[in-house]
Short mmCIF file of C-alpha atoms and ligand atoms in Angstrom, two decimals:
data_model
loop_
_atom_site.label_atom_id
_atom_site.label_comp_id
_atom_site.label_asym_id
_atom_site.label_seq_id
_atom_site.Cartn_x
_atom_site.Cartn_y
_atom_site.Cartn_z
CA UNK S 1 0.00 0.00 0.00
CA UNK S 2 1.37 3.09 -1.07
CA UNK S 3 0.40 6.25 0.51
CA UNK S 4 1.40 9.89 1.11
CA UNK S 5 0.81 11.24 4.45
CA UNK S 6 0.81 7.48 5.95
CA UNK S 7 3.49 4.28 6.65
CA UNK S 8 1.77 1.05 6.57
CA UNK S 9 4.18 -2.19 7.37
CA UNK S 10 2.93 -5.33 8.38
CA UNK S 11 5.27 -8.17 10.62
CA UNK S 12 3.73 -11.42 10.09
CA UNK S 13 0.43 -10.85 11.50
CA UNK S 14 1.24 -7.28 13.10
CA UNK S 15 0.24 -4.11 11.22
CA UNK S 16 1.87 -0.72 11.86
CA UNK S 17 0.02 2.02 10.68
CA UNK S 18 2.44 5.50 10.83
CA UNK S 19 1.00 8.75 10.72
CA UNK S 20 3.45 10.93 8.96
CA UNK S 21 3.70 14.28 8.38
CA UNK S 22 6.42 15.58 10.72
CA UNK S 23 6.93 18.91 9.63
CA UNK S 24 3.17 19.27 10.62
CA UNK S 25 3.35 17.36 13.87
CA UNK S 26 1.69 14.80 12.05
CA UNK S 27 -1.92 16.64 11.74
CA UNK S 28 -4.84 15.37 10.30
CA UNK S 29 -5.76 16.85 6.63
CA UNK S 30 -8.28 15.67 4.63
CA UNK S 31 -6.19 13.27 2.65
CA UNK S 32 -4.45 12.09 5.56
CA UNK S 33 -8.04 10.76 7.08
CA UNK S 34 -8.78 9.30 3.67
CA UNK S 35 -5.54 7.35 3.73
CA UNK S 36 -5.99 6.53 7.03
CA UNK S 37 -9.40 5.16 6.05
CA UNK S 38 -8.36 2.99 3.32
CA UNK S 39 -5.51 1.19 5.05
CA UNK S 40 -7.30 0.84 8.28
CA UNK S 41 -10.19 -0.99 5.77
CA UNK S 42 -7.99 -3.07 3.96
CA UNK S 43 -5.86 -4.22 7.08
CA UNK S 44 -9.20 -5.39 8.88
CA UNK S 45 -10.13 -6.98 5.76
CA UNK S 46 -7.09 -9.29 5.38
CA UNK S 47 -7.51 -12.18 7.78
CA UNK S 48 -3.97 -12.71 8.44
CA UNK S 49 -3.41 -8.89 10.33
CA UNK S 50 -4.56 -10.03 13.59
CA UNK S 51 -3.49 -6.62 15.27
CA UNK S 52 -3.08 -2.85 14.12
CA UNK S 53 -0.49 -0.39 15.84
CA UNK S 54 -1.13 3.25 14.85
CA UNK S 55 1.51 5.74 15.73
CA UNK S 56 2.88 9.25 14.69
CA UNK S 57 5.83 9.62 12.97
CA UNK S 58 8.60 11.42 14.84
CA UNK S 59 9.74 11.75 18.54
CA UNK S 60 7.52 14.64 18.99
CA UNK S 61 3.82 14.16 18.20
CA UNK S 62 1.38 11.35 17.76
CA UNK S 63 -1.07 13.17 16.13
CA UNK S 64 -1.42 17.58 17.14
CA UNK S 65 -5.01 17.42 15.97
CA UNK S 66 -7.04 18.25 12.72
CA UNK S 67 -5.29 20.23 10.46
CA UNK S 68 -6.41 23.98 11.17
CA UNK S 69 -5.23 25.69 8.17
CA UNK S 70 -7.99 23.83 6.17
CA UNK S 71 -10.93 24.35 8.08
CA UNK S 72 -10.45 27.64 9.79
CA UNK S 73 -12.80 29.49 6.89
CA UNK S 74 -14.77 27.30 7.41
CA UNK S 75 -18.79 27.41 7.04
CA UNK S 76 -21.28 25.72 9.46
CA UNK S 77 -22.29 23.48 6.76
CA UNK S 78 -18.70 23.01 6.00
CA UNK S 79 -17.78 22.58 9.75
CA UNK S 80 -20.71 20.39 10.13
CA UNK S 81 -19.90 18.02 7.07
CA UNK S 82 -16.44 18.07 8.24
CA UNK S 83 -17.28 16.12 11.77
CA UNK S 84 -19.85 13.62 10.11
CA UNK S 85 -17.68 12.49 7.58
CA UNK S 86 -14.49 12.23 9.80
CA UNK S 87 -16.66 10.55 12.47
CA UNK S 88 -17.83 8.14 10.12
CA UNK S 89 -14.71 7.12 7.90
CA UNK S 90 -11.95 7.21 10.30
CA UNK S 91 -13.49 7.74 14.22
CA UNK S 92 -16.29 5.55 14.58
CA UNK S 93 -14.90 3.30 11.81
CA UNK S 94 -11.42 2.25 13.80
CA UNK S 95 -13.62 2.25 16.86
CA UNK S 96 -15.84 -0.56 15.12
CA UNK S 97 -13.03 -2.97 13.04
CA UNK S 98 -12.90 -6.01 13.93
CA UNK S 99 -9.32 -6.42 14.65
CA UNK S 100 -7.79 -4.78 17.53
CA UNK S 101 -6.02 -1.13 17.17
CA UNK S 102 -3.80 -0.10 19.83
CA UNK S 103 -2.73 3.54 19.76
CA UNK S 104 0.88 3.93 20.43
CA UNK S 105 0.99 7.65 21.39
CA UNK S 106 4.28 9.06 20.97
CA UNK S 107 4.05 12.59 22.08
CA UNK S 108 1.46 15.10 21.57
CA UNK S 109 -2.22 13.79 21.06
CA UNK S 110 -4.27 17.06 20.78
CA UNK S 111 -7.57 17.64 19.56
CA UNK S 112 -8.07 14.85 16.72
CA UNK S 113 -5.23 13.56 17.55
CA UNK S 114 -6.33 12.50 21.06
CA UNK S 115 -9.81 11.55 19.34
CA UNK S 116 -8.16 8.98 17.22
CA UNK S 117 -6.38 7.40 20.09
CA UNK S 118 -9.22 7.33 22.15
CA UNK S 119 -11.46 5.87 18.91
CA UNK S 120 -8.84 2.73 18.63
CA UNK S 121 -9.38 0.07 21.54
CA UNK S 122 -6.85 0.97 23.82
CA UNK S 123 -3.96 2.98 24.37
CA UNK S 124 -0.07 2.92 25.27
CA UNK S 125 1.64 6.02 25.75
CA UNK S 126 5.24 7.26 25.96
CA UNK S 127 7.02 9.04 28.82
CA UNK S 128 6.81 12.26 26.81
CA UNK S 129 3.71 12.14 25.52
CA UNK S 130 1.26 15.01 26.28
CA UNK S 131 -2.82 14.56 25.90
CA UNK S 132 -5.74 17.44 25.33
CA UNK S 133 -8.49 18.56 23.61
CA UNK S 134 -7.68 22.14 23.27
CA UNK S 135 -10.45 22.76 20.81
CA UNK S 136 -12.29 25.94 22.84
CA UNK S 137 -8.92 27.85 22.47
CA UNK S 138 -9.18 27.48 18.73
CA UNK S 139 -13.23 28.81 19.94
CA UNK S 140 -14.63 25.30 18.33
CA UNK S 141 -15.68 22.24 20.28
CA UNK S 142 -13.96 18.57 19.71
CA UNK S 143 -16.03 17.41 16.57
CA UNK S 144 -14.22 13.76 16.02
CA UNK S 145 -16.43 12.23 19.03
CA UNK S 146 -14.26 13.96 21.29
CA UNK S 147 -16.85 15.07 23.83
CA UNK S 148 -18.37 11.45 23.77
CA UNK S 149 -15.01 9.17 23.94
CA UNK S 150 -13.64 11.08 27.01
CA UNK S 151 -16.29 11.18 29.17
CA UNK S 152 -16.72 7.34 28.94
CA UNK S 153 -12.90 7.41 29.24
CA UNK S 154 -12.04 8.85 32.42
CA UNK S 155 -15.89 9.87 33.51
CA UNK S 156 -17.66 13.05 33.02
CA UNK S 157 -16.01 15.99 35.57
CA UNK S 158 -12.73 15.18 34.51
CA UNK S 159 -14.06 15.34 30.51
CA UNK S 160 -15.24 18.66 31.41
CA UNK S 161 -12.24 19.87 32.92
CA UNK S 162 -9.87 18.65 30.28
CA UNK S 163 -12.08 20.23 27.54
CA UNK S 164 -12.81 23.08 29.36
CA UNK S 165 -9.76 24.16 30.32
CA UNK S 166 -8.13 23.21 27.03
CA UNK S 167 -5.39 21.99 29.23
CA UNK S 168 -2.90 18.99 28.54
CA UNK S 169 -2.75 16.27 30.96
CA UNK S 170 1.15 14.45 31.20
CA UNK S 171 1.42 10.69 30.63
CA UNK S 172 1.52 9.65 34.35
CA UNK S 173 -1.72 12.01 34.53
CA UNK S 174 -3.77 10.23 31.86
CA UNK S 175 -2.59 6.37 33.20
CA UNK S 176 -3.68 7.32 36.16
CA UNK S 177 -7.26 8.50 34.49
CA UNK S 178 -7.49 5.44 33.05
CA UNK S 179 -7.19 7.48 29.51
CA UNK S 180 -4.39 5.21 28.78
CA UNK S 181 -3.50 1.76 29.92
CA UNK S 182 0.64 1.69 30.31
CA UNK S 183 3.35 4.36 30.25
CA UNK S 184 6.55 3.63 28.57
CA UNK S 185 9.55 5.10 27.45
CA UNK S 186 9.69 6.54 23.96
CA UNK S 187 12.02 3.85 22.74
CA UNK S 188 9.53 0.91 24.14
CA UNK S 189 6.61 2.24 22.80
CA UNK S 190 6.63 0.12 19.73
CA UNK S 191 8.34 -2.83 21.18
CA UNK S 192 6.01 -2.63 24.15
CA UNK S 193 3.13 -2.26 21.56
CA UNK S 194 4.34 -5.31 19.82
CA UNK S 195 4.27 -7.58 22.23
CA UNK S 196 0.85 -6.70 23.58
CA UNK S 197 -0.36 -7.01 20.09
CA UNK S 198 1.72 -10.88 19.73
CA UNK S 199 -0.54 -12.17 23.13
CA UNK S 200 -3.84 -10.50 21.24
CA UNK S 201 -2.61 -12.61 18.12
CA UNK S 202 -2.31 -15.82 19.88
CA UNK S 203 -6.28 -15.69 20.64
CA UNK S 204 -9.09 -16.26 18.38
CA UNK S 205 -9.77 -13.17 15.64
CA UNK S 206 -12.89 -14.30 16.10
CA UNK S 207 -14.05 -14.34 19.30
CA UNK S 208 -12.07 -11.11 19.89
CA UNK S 209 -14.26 -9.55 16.95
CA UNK S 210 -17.17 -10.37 19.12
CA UNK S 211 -15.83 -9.19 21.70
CA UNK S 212 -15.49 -5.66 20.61
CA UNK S 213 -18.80 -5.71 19.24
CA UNK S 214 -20.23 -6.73 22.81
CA UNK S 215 -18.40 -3.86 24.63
CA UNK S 216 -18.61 -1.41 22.02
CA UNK S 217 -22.53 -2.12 22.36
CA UNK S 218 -22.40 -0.35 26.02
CA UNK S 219 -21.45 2.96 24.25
CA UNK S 220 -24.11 2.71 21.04
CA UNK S 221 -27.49 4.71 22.00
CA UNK S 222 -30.58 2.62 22.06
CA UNK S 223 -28.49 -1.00 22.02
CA UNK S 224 -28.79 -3.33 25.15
CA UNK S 225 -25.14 -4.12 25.70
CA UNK S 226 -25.95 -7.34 27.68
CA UNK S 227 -28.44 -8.60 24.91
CA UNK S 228 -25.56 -8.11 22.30
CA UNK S 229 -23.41 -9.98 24.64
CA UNK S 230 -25.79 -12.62 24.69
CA UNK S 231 -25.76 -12.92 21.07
CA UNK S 232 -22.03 -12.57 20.43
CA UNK S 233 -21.73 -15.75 23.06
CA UNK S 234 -24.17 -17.97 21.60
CA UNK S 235 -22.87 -17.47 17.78
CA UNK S 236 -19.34 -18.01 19.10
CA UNK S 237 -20.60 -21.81 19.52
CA UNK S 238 -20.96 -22.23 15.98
CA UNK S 239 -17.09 -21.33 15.08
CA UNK S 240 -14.29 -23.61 14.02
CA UNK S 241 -12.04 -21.28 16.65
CA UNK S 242 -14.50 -22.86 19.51
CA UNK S 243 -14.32 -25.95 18.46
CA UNK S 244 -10.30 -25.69 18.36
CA UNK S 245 -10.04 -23.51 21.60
CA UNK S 246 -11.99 -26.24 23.65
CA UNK S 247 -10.57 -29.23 21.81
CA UNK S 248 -7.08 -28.05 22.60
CA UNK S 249 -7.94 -26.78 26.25
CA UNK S 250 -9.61 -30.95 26.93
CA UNK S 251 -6.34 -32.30 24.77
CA UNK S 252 -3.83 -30.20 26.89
CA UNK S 253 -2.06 -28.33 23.76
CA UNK S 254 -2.07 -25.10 22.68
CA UNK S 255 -4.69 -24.14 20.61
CA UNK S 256 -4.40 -23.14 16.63
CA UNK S 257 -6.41 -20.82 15.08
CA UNK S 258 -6.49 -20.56 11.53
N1 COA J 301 -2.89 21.91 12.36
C1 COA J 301 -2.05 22.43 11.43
N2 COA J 301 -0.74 22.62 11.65
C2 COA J 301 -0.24 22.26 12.84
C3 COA J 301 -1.05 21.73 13.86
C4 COA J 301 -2.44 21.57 13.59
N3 COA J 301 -3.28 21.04 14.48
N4 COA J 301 -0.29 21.50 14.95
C5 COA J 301 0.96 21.87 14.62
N5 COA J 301 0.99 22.33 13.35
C6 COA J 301 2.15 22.84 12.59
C7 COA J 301 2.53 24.24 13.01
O1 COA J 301 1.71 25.19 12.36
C8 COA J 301 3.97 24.28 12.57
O2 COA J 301 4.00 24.45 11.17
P1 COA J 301 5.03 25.51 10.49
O3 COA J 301 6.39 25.03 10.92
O4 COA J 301 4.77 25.38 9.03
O5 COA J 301 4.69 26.83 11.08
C9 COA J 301 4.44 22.87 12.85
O6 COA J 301 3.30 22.05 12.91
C10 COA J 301 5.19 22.73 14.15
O7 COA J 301 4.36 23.21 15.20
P2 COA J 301 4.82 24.33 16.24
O8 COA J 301 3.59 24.99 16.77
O9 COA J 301 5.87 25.21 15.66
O10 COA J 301 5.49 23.42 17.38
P3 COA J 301 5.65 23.76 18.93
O11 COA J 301 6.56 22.73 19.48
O12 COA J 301 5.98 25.18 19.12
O13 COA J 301 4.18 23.54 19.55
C11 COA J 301 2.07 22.37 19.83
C12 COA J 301 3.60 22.26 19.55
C13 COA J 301 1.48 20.98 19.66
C14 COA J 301 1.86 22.86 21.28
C15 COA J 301 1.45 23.38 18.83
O14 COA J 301 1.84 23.01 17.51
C16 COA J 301 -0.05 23.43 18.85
O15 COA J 301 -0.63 24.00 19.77
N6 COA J 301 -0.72 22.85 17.83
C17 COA J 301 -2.15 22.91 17.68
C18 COA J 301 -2.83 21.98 18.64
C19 COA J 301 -4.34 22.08 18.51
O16 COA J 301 -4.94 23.10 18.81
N7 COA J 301 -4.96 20.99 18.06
C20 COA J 301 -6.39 20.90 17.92
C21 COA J 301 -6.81 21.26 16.56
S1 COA J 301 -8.57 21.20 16.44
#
């Protein structure tokens, strides 16, 4: 896959997915979030990437939000196009794959930035990183599901304080939120990132597809998370990966799933 403003590599069944535009601290332009659209879609479509890593390129930013030269003429209808469309190609789209996306956040993770870390399905962050939605500086509000993802994050007062204040919170600050679920140095982010995503590999793709869909149902409006739950369990029994994952637990081997 051949891109402009993105790195895509793939490590047996480990995808790395780098955002790069360094000069611009890696900000999200249009093309940018229609690159990252395409390679997120045809990684989760290729059954042998069993895990994504998405990172920024650089020692200095994961991602320092949308790109504000292009939308700051913008019109309401322009402003309000801009949010549904990133929201549904890129936010609530890596939110929803079926393979697992960990967000390796390297540095800075502002405004969109932070959104699409929060929008994969969980996060590891460097030493150095730094994390805000600084949106009411720029006198807009987080449009990328900011306002949603980081109250059910780290719970409503400190959602309102973060995007309130337009304030950055330090690594140590958002582990300790529960925004993100390790700190590491810089240079054991991606090894660190790696390895996590080598113990998701070892499981079933397709339970862990479920999975997501069952606790992703807690955060959809007007969906009973338990009764999707309920589902998601009772289909499992009808997949080759139960059959092996039992088989192998009652034979004492490790399982294999194809
Ligand atoms: N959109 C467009 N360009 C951006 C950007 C963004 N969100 N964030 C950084 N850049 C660009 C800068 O304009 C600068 O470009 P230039 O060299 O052509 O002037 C380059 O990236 C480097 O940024 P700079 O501001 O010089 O780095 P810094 O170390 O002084 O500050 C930040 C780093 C992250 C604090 C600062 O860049 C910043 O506040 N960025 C905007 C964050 C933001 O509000 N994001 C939410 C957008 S909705």
């Amino acid at each position: 896959m051949n891109f402009e403003n993105i790195i895509v590599t793939q490590q047996e069944n480990i995808a790395n997915i780098t955002i790069n535009r360094p000069t611009k601290l890696n900000a999200l332009n249009k093309k940018t979030i229609e690159e990252l659209h395409k390679a997120f879609s045809a990684l989760d479509a290729n059954v042998r990437v069993k895990a994504i890593i998405v990172t920024g390129s650089g020692e200095k930013a994961f991602v320092a939000g949308a790109d504000i030269s292009e939308f700051a003429s913008f019109t309401v209808e322009e402003g309000t196009e801009l949010a549904r469309h990133g929201q549904k190609i890129l936010f609530d789209f890596v939110q929803n794959l079926k393979t697992p996306v960990i967000a390796a956040v390297n540095g800075f993770a502002l405004g969109g930035g932070l959104e699409l870390a929060m929008a994969a399905h969980f996060r590891v962050a460097s030493t150095n990183a730094k994390m805000g939605l600084p949106e009411v500086s720029l006198g807009v509000i987080p449009g990328y599901g900011g306002t949603q993802r980081l109250s059910q994050l780290v719970g409503k007062g400190k959602a309102m304080e973060m995007i309130m204040t337009a304030g950055m919170i330090t690594a140590a600050e958002a582990k300790e939120w529960g925004l993100v679920n390790y700190v590491v140095e810089q240079e054991e982010l991606l090894p660190f990132c790696e390895k996590l995503a080598g113990k998701i590999a070892r499981n079933s793709s397709v339970a862990i597809a479920a999975a997501i869909k069952a606790i992703n149902a807690n955060y959809t409006n007007c969906v009973n998370g338990f009764s999707v739950e309920i589902e998601q369990f009772g289909l499992s029994f009808d997949t080759a990966d139960f059959k092996e994952g039992t088989t192998a637990f009652l034979e004492k081997r490790k399982p294999k799933f194809e």
